[in-house]
């Protein structure tokens, strides 16, 4: 365990007095130095949410024994749902892409510069446009074209690739296929999509055409977790760009793509850093 | 006519070569010095739009003869729809308000500081909350409460007040009543509303509640001309505010209200400065 | 004590393991239900900062005994600097203004709508422009014109007024006088100024002229605590507006003023809500 | 000449009545259909600026004869400085980069997707970090390390490479060397830099460190033409990102880099599309 290793706890439970005291007592008693602690209370639902990050250097409990210890000394009594992540275990992301490369290239640039603590073991596409880009980045590329006829079978192939590569997070970097309900349920709140509008406005296909037709003065992008209802999953991040009457649909696409890649990258980072809790289809993002 | 007086032409016609030449020739031939000229072509519809502003000092044509001269020497041949406005004729605005005062107070502050070249001869409200504010600003205040039973009759009273005061622009500064089709048709593209969401998302009532429920990360405000279809008129201006998971509905209202008043004020200014042309339910805003 | 009363603790101390546990243990042991808790660690300085807000309803310690109890059971051992505020004790703000009214009118609008939990017992100005506005808002107005000769004497008069009215926060709502070092030291980190540029760019007088001359594409506003070094105090809030080449200095002023009033209002709110800790001339703003 | 070919005129002259008429008459008389026309008047300097873009399809004057014709029929009488560009002549850009790749990768992504009408015949670097990236993009890469001793000689080598490749625009995509006065004067208003602060705040080295130290709440990026005065050239584009007290210098760099690449890309596009006129160290950007 290297000196800067940290553990991050995400937790939620019914609100009650003494939750933070119980969790931080547990850490303090075991010499855990807290780096970050954020909490949130949904007052209407009387529900408590929390993220705590602490240094593992000097911490008295081994990783192999931490879960049980935390359950026994804190979580049990609080009726808490929780998860633990360690900074020295890198998340493993798969990238899905179709024919628009702006998000993919942006992701590869960040990956190559070491911006993210993550592995990208594979890229999956229903087209071959970015085969060379994947090769240049030394990432295995799988071409799985989708037709109405073969969709179910190809999804099985995708699921096998994901399982074989121990993937825990899927990024849809402008992947223009609707995933099946079955596929989605394998990765609950672990598939991140980028939609090219400020949802809930302009869901579905061709949002820039719709935005142009409606004459809006801002266009947006929304990164969200994929759920079985199209474009209706919990929103992780959104941002907008101002436009003018003289911007054509092509201009909207161009300006919008700059926004899409930045919004998606922020959402990926929140996810990788264990900053997100989902409750009632809404994201609590501890930033 | 004082030295800084200007005329502003708004015009639209089928696109063709030579439009700008014909209009600017007419002005140059009569010694009109152009201060601003903007044009826009809707290439898919082959339609041309233009705004020209020039100094009246030294201009050879009298206001009383300008319309006929322009029609004869330029507009006729181009099959042009156009309007003229003069800087020394102040637009006359009526303000409609209900029980939220943030937009009204902002408008009054701008009015009193002389930010706008406009007159506000009256304030109409279905409540009495802002009677004193109107009095403090020396603006006549008319209390016209609305019920299902008296709505038609009260609108007639409103229309009479507007006509008696030569009103040309109506600002709905959070006026929580739906205007009748008949009322709206008296003021086509001259009623400016502020809606507290980034339309087309969250039309109708309680958009901040809907935004909170959906878990969006940005909230918006939209100023638009009122048409007979609710919240679907041509958009003049929009802007947004970023929010976080810990913002309650009350926080959204508070942050949103700051946005609403700024967006409405910008839209009013565009309108007063003759910067807007409406085509196919979209606003061309020459800024 | 009404049901929704809360206490807010702001605290800072050397970083060490167990701080949060000690503070939250103290609250839990006395049945204090935490509503908000935020913390920050300055890792390079090994310094810890914290804000905790809890419900007083059901809390076992009386206000009159809380300070001593907290010192004894928590703060002492941690070598902590701290302050306590209660939601049922309203802060008392004085507004200073000169001849630009946009910030003042915005503040009065918020004050009258009850947006802030605060009292404004007086307005002080070196001009008489806003005497009527103050009267309309039922706030005593004091006209204290400043000359080089009388400045010291007038500041003494101001200080007396502030003391007589138990003022704890001073808002300079575009007050165009430089306060003396002596005056400032009476209210450390309790005088809030709005400067019309994105500091540290364009300090001093006429920032919009400087911005226009430099040809910047964005203009800003900065709200900061006043310190004895001009325009160099800790920054509370900043925001910007995009501009174009065709914006004149007058346009910059107009667009900038909309930004100024929003930025100032946000800063005032952070201050009133006890969300700010100052450390090494930087503001930690728990939002 | 293909159907969508266009010509773009950038021009400036003393302000006077009839300029637009003279220029548009010339185009109309030769059957030039105007697509875009923007103008600006610097009223304090009585100077006029203009950009006109028209279709070459159907236009009666050959490219080889256009300059002389325009000079004779329009520019001469107006004492006009002007330049012409044709859409079927692609600008040729050289990219200079050091060891930060975010701007370079973003540029290559846009280049490969065909977003810009431009050629990139070479990349020059004082390091070898991005040799492979250049190779992957099929762009010749020249490694020219700079020391105090060899700087003058290496700049000569650079200038030769630029001349041999008919380069007209140089993009400094985070090139961490100060160019000599002599070098800069070879490419007046044709070297585009990205500086990682909202100039004029934080010029020079390490702006993110300075921003962190000053405790600003926004960080910026500025793209400008390089002049002989460091970080003081005419500003093409600026944008900002909001930050919080808990953002470290590393966070500022990461968030700032997203902003830098977008701001630089916008500036490059304005330049390539002939949308910029420089006057008195300020950029008029017709957008």
Coordinates of N, CA and C in Angstrom, one line a residue, chain D residues 89-286:
Chain D
X89 N -9.0 28.2 -51.3 CA -7.6 28.2 -51.0 C -7.5 28.0 -49.5
X90 N -7.0 26.8 -49.1 CA -7.0 26.5 -47.7 C -5.8 27.1 -47.0
X91 N -6.0 27.8 -45.9 CA -4.9 28.3 -45.1 C -4.0 27.1 -44.6
X92 N -2.8 27.5 -44.4 CA -1.8 26.5 -44.0 C -1.2 26.8 -42.6
X93 N -1.5 25.9 -41.7 CA -1.1 26.2 -40.3 C 0.0 25.3 -39.8
X94 N 0.9 25.9 -39.1 CA 1.9 25.2 -38.3 C 1.5 25.2 -36.9
X95 N 1.7 24.0 -36.2 CA 1.5 23.9 -34.8 C 2.8 23.8 -34.0
X96 N 3.0 24.7 -33.0 CA 4.1 24.6 -32.1 C 3.6 24.1 -30.8
X97 N 4.3 23.1 -30.2 CA 3.9 22.6 -28.9 C 5.1 22.2 -28.1
X98 N 4.9 22.2 -26.8 CA 6.0 21.8 -25.9 C 5.6 20.5 -25.2
X99 N 5.3 20.5 -24.0 CA 5.1 19.2 -23.3 C 3.6 19.0 -22.8
X100 N 2.8 20.0 -22.9 CA 1.3 19.8 -22.6 C 0.6 19.5 -23.9
X101 N -0.1 18.3 -23.9 CA -0.7 17.8 -25.2 C -2.2 18.1 -25.3
X102 N -2.9 18.7 -24.3 CA -4.3 18.8 -24.4 C -4.8 19.6 -25.6
X103 N -4.1 20.8 -25.9 CA -4.5 21.6 -27.1 C -4.1 20.9 -28.4
X104 N -3.0 20.3 -28.4 CA -2.5 19.6 -29.6 C -3.5 18.4 -30.0
X105 N -3.8 17.6 -29.0 CA -4.8 16.5 -29.3 C -6.1 17.0 -29.7
X106 N -6.6 18.1 -29.1 CA -7.8 18.7 -29.5 C -7.8 19.2 -31.0
X107 N -6.7 19.8 -31.3 CA -6.5 20.3 -32.7 C -6.5 19.1 -33.7
X108 N -5.7 18.1 -33.3 CA -5.6 16.9 -34.2 C -7.0 16.3 -34.4
X109 N -7.8 16.2 -33.3 CA -9.1 15.6 -33.4 C -10.0 16.4 -34.4
X110 N -9.9 17.7 -34.3 CA -10.7 18.6 -35.2 C -10.2 18.5 -36.6
X111 N -8.9 18.4 -36.8 CA -8.3 18.3 -38.1 C -8.7 17.0 -38.8
X112 N -8.7 15.9 -38.0 CA -9.0 14.6 -38.6 C -10.5 14.5 -38.9
X113 N -11.3 15.2 -38.2 CA -12.8 15.1 -38.5 C -13.2 16.1 -39.6
X114 N -12.2 16.9 -40.1 CA -12.5 17.8 -41.1 C -13.3 19.1 -40.7
X115 N -13.2 19.4 -39.4 CA -13.9 20.6 -38.9 C -13.5 21.9 -39.5
X116 N -12.1 21.9 -39.8 CA -11.6 23.2 -40.3 C -11.2 23.0 -41.8
X117 N -11.4 24.1 -42.5 CA -10.9 24.2 -43.9 C -9.5 24.7 -43.8
X118 N -8.5 23.8 -43.5 CA -7.1 24.2 -43.4 C -6.2 23.0 -43.5
X119 N -5.0 23.3 -43.9 CA -4.0 22.2 -43.9 C -3.0 22.4 -42.7
X120 N -2.6 21.3 -42.2 CA -1.5 21.4 -41.1 C -0.3 20.6 -41.7
X121 N 0.6 21.3 -42.3 CA 1.7 20.6 -43.0 C 2.8 20.2 -42.0
X122 N 2.9 20.8 -40.8 CA 3.9 20.4 -39.9 C 3.7 20.8 -38.5
X123 N 4.3 20.0 -37.6 CA 4.3 20.3 -36.1 C 5.7 20.5 -35.7
X124 N 6.0 21.5 -35.0 CA 7.3 21.8 -34.5 C 7.3 21.8 -32.9
X125 N 8.3 21.1 -32.4 CA 8.3 21.1 -30.9 C 9.8 21.1 -30.4
X126 N 9.9 21.7 -29.2 CA 11.2 21.7 -28.5 C 11.4 20.4 -27.7
X127 N 10.4 19.5 -27.8 CA 10.5 18.2 -27.0 C 10.0 17.1 -28.0
X128 N 10.2 15.9 -27.5 CA 9.8 14.8 -28.4 C 8.5 14.1 -28.0
X129 N 7.8 14.6 -26.9 CA 6.6 13.9 -26.4 C 5.6 13.6 -27.4
X130 N 5.4 14.4 -28.4 CA 4.3 14.2 -29.3 C 4.7 13.7 -30.7
X131 N 5.9 13.2 -30.8 CA 6.3 12.7 -32.1 C 5.4 11.6 -32.6
X132 N 5.0 10.7 -31.7 CA 4.2 9.6 -32.2 C 2.8 10.1 -32.5
X133 N 2.3 11.0 -31.8 CA 1.0 11.6 -32.1 C 1.0 12.2 -33.4
X134 N 2.0 12.9 -33.8 CA 2.1 13.5 -35.1 C 2.2 12.5 -36.2
X135 N 3.0 11.4 -35.9 CA 3.1 10.3 -36.9 C 1.7 9.7 -37.1
X136 N 1.0 9.4 -36.0 CA -0.3 8.8 -36.1 C -1.3 9.7 -37.0
X137 N -1.1 11.0 -36.9 CA -1.9 11.9 -37.7 C -1.3 12.2 -39.1
X138 N -0.2 11.5 -39.4 CA 0.4 11.7 -40.7 C 0.9 13.2 -41.0
X139 N 1.4 13.8 -39.9 CA 1.9 15.2 -40.0 C 3.4 15.1 -39.7
X140 N 4.2 15.7 -40.6 CA 5.6 15.7 -40.3 C 5.9 16.5 -39.0
X141 N 6.8 15.9 -38.2 CA 7.2 16.4 -36.9 C 8.6 16.8 -36.8
X142 N 8.9 18.0 -36.4 CA 10.3 18.5 -36.4 C 10.7 18.8 -34.9
X143 N 11.7 18.2 -34.4 CA 12.2 18.4 -33.1 C 13.3 19.4 -33.1
X144 N 13.0 20.5 -32.6 CA 14.0 21.6 -32.5 C 14.2 22.1 -31.1
X145 N 15.0 21.4 -30.3 CA 15.2 21.8 -28.9 C 15.8 23.2 -28.8
X146 N 15.4 23.9 -27.8 CA 15.8 25.3 -27.6 C 16.7 25.4 -26.4
X147 N 17.9 26.0 -26.5 CA 18.7 26.4 -25.3 C 19.0 27.9 -25.5
X148 N 19.4 28.5 -24.4 CA 19.8 29.9 -24.6 C 20.8 30.1 -25.7
X149 N 21.7 29.1 -25.8 CA 22.8 29.3 -26.8 C 22.3 29.1 -28.2
X150 N 21.4 28.2 -28.4 CA 21.0 27.9 -29.8 C 19.7 28.5 -30.3
X151 N 19.1 29.3 -29.4 CA 17.8 29.8 -29.7 C 17.7 30.6 -31.1
X152 N 18.6 31.5 -31.3 CA 18.6 32.3 -32.6 C 18.7 31.4 -33.8
X153 N 19.6 30.4 -33.7 CA 19.8 29.5 -34.8 C 18.6 28.6 -35.0
X154 N 18.0 28.1 -33.9 CA 16.8 27.3 -34.1 C 15.6 28.0 -34.7
X155 N 15.5 29.3 -34.3 CA 14.4 30.1 -34.9 C 14.6 30.3 -36.4
X156 N 15.9 30.4 -36.8 CA 16.1 30.4 -38.2 C 15.7 29.1 -38.9
X157 N 16.0 28.0 -38.3 CA 15.6 26.7 -38.8 C 14.0 26.7 -38.9
X158 N 13.4 27.2 -37.8 CA 11.9 27.2 -37.8 C 11.4 28.0 -39.0
X159 N 12.0 29.2 -39.1 CA 11.5 30.1 -40.2 C 11.7 29.5 -41.6
X160 N 12.8 28.8 -41.7 CA 13.0 28.1 -43.0 C 11.9 27.0 -43.3
X161 N 11.6 26.3 -42.2 CA 10.6 25.2 -42.4 C 9.2 25.9 -42.7
X162 N 8.9 27.0 -42.0 CA 7.6 27.7 -42.3 C 7.6 28.2 -43.7
X163 N 8.7 28.8 -44.1 CA 8.7 29.3 -45.5 C 8.6 28.2 -46.5
X164 N 9.4 27.1 -46.3 CA 9.3 26.0 -47.2 C 7.9 25.4 -47.4
X165 N 7.2 25.5 -46.3 CA 5.8 24.9 -46.3 C 4.7 25.9 -46.5
X166 N 5.1 27.1 -47.0 CA 4.1 28.1 -47.3 C 3.1 28.3 -46.1
X167 N 3.6 28.4 -44.9 CA 2.7 28.5 -43.8 C 2.3 30.0 -43.7
X168 N 1.0 30.2 -43.4 CA 0.5 31.5 -43.2 C 0.0 31.8 -41.8
X169 N -0.2 30.7 -41.0 CA -0.7 30.9 -39.7 C 0.1 29.9 -38.7
X170 N 0.5 30.5 -37.6 CA 1.2 29.7 -36.6 C 0.4 29.6 -35.3
X171 N 0.1 28.4 -34.8 CA -0.6 28.2 -33.6 C 0.3 27.7 -32.5
X172 N 0.4 28.5 -31.4 CA 1.2 28.1 -30.3 C 0.3 27.3 -29.3
X173 N 0.3 26.0 -29.5 CA -0.6 25.2 -28.7 C 0.1 24.8 -27.4
X174 N 0.3 25.7 -26.5 CA 1.0 25.6 -25.3 C 2.5 25.4 -25.6
X175 N 3.1 26.3 -26.4 CA 4.5 26.3 -26.7 C 5.2 27.2 -25.7
X176 N 6.0 26.6 -24.8 CA 6.5 27.3 -23.6 C 7.9 28.0 -23.9
X177 N 8.0 28.6 -25.1 CA 9.2 29.4 -25.4 C 8.7 30.8 -25.8
X178 N 9.5 31.8 -25.4 CA 9.2 33.1 -25.8 C 9.8 33.4 -27.2
X179 N 9.0 33.7 -28.2 CA 9.6 34.0 -29.5 C 10.3 35.3 -29.6
X180 N 11.3 35.4 -30.4 CA 12.1 36.6 -30.5 C 11.3 37.6 -31.3
X181 N 11.6 38.9 -31.1 CA 11.0 40.0 -31.8 C 11.1 39.8 -33.3
X182 N 12.3 39.4 -33.7 CA 12.5 39.2 -35.1 C 11.6 38.1 -35.7
X183 N 11.4 37.0 -35.0 CA 10.5 35.9 -35.4 C 9.1 36.4 -35.6
X184 N 8.7 37.1 -34.5 CA 7.3 37.6 -34.5 C 7.0 38.5 -35.7
X185 N 7.9 39.3 -36.0 CA 7.7 40.3 -37.1 C 7.6 39.7 -38.4
X186 N 7.9 38.4 -38.6 CA 7.7 37.7 -39.8 C 6.2 37.4 -40.0
X187 N 5.5 37.3 -38.9 CA 4.1 36.8 -39.0 C 3.2 37.7 -38.2
X188 N 3.1 39.0 -38.6 CA 2.2 39.9 -37.8 C 0.8 39.5 -37.8
X189 N 0.2 39.4 -36.6 CA -1.2 39.0 -36.5 C -1.5 37.7 -37.2
X190 N -0.5 36.8 -37.2 CA -0.7 35.5 -37.8 C -0.1 34.4 -36.9
X191 N 0.3 34.8 -35.6 CA 0.7 33.8 -34.6 C -0.4 33.9 -33.5
X192 N -1.0 32.7 -33.3 CA -2.1 32.6 -32.3 C -1.6 31.9 -31.1
X193 N -1.7 32.5 -29.9 CA -1.3 31.9 -28.7 C -2.5 31.6 -27.8
X194 N -2.3 30.6 -26.9 CA -3.3 30.4 -25.8 C -2.6 30.7 -24.5
X195 N -3.1 31.6 -23.7 CA -2.5 31.9 -22.4 C -3.5 31.4 -21.4
X196 N -3.0 30.7 -20.3 CA -3.9 30.1 -19.4 C -4.3 31.0 -18.2
X197 N -4.8 32.2 -18.5 CA -5.4 33.0 -17.6 C -6.3 34.0 -18.3
X198 N -7.2 34.7 -17.6 CA -8.0 35.7 -18.2 C -7.2 37.0 -18.2
X199 N -6.4 37.2 -19.2 CA -5.6 38.3 -19.3 C -6.5 39.6 -19.3
X200 N -6.0 40.7 -18.7 CA -4.6 41.0 -18.3 C -4.3 40.5 -16.9
X201 N -5.1 39.7 -16.2 CA -4.8 39.1 -15.0 C -3.8 38.0 -15.2
X202 N -2.8 37.8 -14.3 CA -1.9 36.7 -14.3 C -1.1 36.5 -15.7
X203 N -0.5 37.5 -16.2 CA 0.4 37.3 -17.3 C 1.6 36.5 -16.9
X204 N 2.4 36.1 -17.9 CA 3.7 35.4 -17.5 C 3.5 33.9 -17.1
X205 N 4.5 33.4 -16.4 CA 4.5 32.0 -16.1 C 3.6 31.7 -14.9
X206 N 3.2 30.4 -14.8 CA 2.5 29.8 -13.7 C 1.2 30.6 -13.3
X207 N 0.3 30.9 -14.2 CA -0.9 31.7 -13.8 C -1.8 30.9 -12.9
X208 N -1.8 29.6 -13.0 CA -2.7 28.8 -12.1 C -2.2 28.9 -10.7
X209 N -0.9 28.9 -10.5 CA -0.4 29.0 -9.1 C -0.8 30.4 -8.6
X210 N -0.7 31.4 -9.4 CA -1.0 32.8 -9.0 C -2.5 32.9 -8.7
X211 N -3.3 32.3 -9.5 CA -4.8 32.3 -9.3 C -5.1 31.6 -8.0
X212 N -4.5 30.5 -7.7 CA -4.8 29.8 -6.5 C -4.4 30.6 -5.3
X213 N -3.2 31.2 -5.4 CA -2.7 32.1 -4.3 C -3.6 33.3 -4.0
X214 N -4.1 33.9 -5.1 CA -5.0 35.1 -4.9 C -6.4 34.7 -4.5
X215 N -6.7 33.4 -4.6 CA -8.1 33.0 -4.2 C -9.2 33.5 -5.1
X216 N -9.0 33.5 -6.4 CA -10.0 33.9 -7.3 C -11.1 32.8 -7.4
X217 N -12.3 33.1 -7.8 CA -13.4 32.2 -7.9 C -13.6 31.8 -9.3
X218 N -12.9 32.4 -10.3 CA -13.0 32.0 -11.7 C -11.6 31.9 -12.2
X219 N -11.3 31.0 -13.1 CA -10.1 31.0 -13.8 C -10.4 31.1 -15.3
X220 N -9.5 31.6 -16.1 CA -9.8 31.9 -17.5 C -8.7 31.4 -18.4
X221 N -9.0 31.6 -19.7 CA -8.0 31.3 -20.8 C -8.2 32.4 -21.8
X222 N -7.1 32.8 -22.4 CA -7.1 33.9 -23.4 C -6.4 33.5 -24.6
X223 N -7.0 33.6 -25.8 CA -6.3 33.4 -27.0 C -6.1 34.7 -27.7
X224 N -4.8 35.0 -28.1 CA -4.5 36.3 -28.6 C -3.4 36.2 -29.7
X225 N -3.3 37.2 -30.5 CA -2.2 37.3 -31.5 C -1.0 37.7 -30.7
X226 N 0.1 37.0 -31.1 CA 1.4 37.3 -30.4 C 2.0 38.6 -31.0
X227 N 2.3 39.5 -30.1 CA 3.1 40.7 -30.5 C 4.4 40.7 -29.7
X228 N 5.2 41.7 -29.9 CA 6.5 41.7 -29.3 C 6.4 42.0 -27.8
X229 N 5.3 42.5 -27.3 CA 5.1 42.7 -25.9 C 4.4 41.4 -25.3
X230 N 5.1 40.8 -24.3 CA 4.6 39.4 -23.8 C 3.2 39.5 -23.3
X231 N 2.3 38.6 -23.8 CA 1.0 38.4 -23.3 C 0.1 39.7 -23.4
X232 N 0.5 40.6 -24.3 CA -0.2 41.8 -24.4 C -0.8 42.0 -25.8
X233 N -0.7 41.0 -26.7 CA -1.3 41.2 -28.0 C -2.8 41.2 -28.0
X234 N -3.4 41.5 -29.2 CA -4.8 41.7 -29.3 C -5.5 40.4 -29.0
X235 N -6.5 40.5 -28.1 CA -7.3 39.3 -27.6 C -8.3 38.9 -28.6
X236 N -8.3 37.6 -29.0 CA -9.3 37.1 -30.0 C -10.5 36.5 -29.2
X237 N -10.2 35.7 -28.2 CA -11.3 35.0 -27.5 C -10.9 34.7 -26.1
X238 N -11.8 34.8 -25.2 CA -11.6 34.4 -23.7 C -12.8 33.7 -23.2
X239 N -12.6 32.8 -22.3 CA -13.6 32.2 -21.5 C -13.1 31.8 -20.1
X240 N -14.1 31.4 -19.3 CA -13.7 31.2 -17.9 C -14.4 29.9 -17.4
X241 N -13.8 29.4 -16.3 CA -14.4 28.3 -15.5 C -14.5 28.7 -14.1
X242 N -15.7 28.3 -13.4 CA -15.8 28.6 -12.0 C -15.1 27.6 -11.2
X243 N -14.4 28.0 -10.1 CA -13.7 27.1 -9.2 C -14.2 27.3 -7.8
X244 N -13.8 26.4 -6.9 CA -14.1 26.5 -5.5 C -12.9 26.5 -4.6
X245 N -13.1 26.8 -3.4 CA -12.0 26.9 -2.4 C -11.2 25.5 -2.3
X246 N -11.9 24.5 -2.6 CA -11.3 23.1 -2.4 C -10.6 22.7 -3.7
X247 N -10.5 23.5 -4.7 CA -9.7 23.1 -5.9 C -8.2 23.4 -5.7
X248 N -7.4 22.4 -5.8 CA -6.0 22.6 -5.7 C -5.4 23.2 -7.0
X249 N -4.1 23.5 -6.9 CA -3.5 24.0 -8.2 C -3.6 22.9 -9.3
X250 N -3.5 21.7 -8.9 CA -3.7 20.6 -9.9 C -5.1 20.6 -10.5
X251 N -6.1 20.8 -9.6 CA -7.5 20.9 -10.1 C -7.7 22.1 -11.1
X252 N -7.0 23.2 -10.7 CA -7.1 24.4 -11.6 C -6.5 24.1 -13.0
X253 N -5.4 23.4 -13.0 CA -4.7 23.0 -14.2 C -5.7 22.2 -15.1
X254 N -6.3 21.2 -14.4 CA -7.1 20.2 -15.1 C -8.4 20.9 -15.7
X255 N -9.1 21.7 -14.8 CA -10.2 22.4 -15.3 C -9.9 23.5 -16.3
X256 N -8.7 24.1 -16.1 CA -8.3 25.1 -17.0 C -8.0 24.6 -18.4
X257 N -7.4 23.4 -18.4 CA -7.0 22.9 -19.7 C -8.2 22.6 -20.6
X258 N -9.3 22.2 -20.0 CA -10.5 22.0 -20.8 C -10.9 23.3 -21.4
X259 N -10.8 24.4 -20.6 CA -11.1 25.7 -21.1 C -10.2 26.2 -22.2
X260 N -8.9 26.0 -22.0 CA -7.8 26.4 -22.9 C -8.1 25.9 -24.3
X261 N -8.3 24.6 -24.4 CA -8.4 24.0 -25.7 C -9.7 24.5 -26.5
X262 N -10.8 24.7 -25.7 CA -12.0 25.2 -26.4 C -11.7 26.7 -26.9
X263 N -11.1 27.5 -26.0 CA -10.9 28.9 -26.4 C -9.9 29.0 -27.5
X264 N -8.9 28.2 -27.5 CA -7.9 28.2 -28.7 C -8.6 27.8 -30.0
X265 N -9.4 26.7 -29.9 CA -10.1 26.2 -31.1 C -11.0 27.3 -31.7
X266 N -11.7 28.0 -30.8 CA -12.6 29.1 -31.3 C -11.8 30.2 -32.0
X267 N -10.7 30.5 -31.4 CA -9.8 31.6 -31.9 C -9.3 31.2 -33.3
X268 N -8.8 29.9 -33.4 CA -8.3 29.4 -34.7 C -9.4 29.5 -35.7
X269 N -10.6 29.1 -35.4 CA -11.7 29.1 -36.4 C -12.0 30.5 -36.8
X270 N -12.1 31.5 -35.9 CA -12.3 32.9 -36.3 C -11.2 33.3 -37.3
X271 N -10.0 33.0 -37.0 CA -8.9 33.4 -37.9 C -9.0 32.7 -39.2
X272 N -9.2 31.4 -39.3 CA -9.3 30.7 -40.5 C -10.5 31.2 -41.4
X273 N -11.6 31.6 -40.7 CA -12.7 32.0 -41.5 C -12.7 33.5 -41.8
X274 N -11.5 34.1 -41.6 CA -11.3 35.6 -42.0 C -12.4 36.4 -41.2
X275 N -12.5 36.1 -39.9 CA -13.5 36.9 -39.2 C -12.9 38.0 -38.3
X276 N -11.6 38.2 -38.4 CA -10.9 39.1 -37.5 C -10.2 40.2 -38.2
X277 N -10.5 41.4 -37.7 CA -9.7 42.6 -38.0 C -9.0 43.2 -36.8
X278 N -7.8 43.5 -36.9 CA -7.1 44.1 -35.7 C -6.9 45.6 -35.9
X279 N -7.3 46.3 -34.8 CA -7.2 47.8 -34.9 C -6.8 48.3 -33.5
X280 N -5.7 49.0 -33.4 CA -5.2 49.5 -32.2 C -5.1 48.4 -31.1
X281 N -4.5 47.3 -31.4 CA -4.3 46.2 -30.5 C -5.6 45.6 -29.9
X282 N -6.7 45.8 -30.6 CA -8.0 45.2 -30.3 C -8.5 44.4 -31.5
X283 N -9.1 43.2 -31.2 CA -9.7 42.4 -32.3 C -11.2 42.7 -32.5
X284 N -11.5 43.1 -33.7 CA -12.9 43.1 -34.1 C -13.2 41.7 -34.6
X285 N -14.1 40.9 -34.0 CA -14.4 39.6 -34.4 C -15.8 39.5 -34.9
X286 N -16.0 39.4 -36.2 CA -17.3 39.3 -36.8 C -17.8 37.9 -36.6

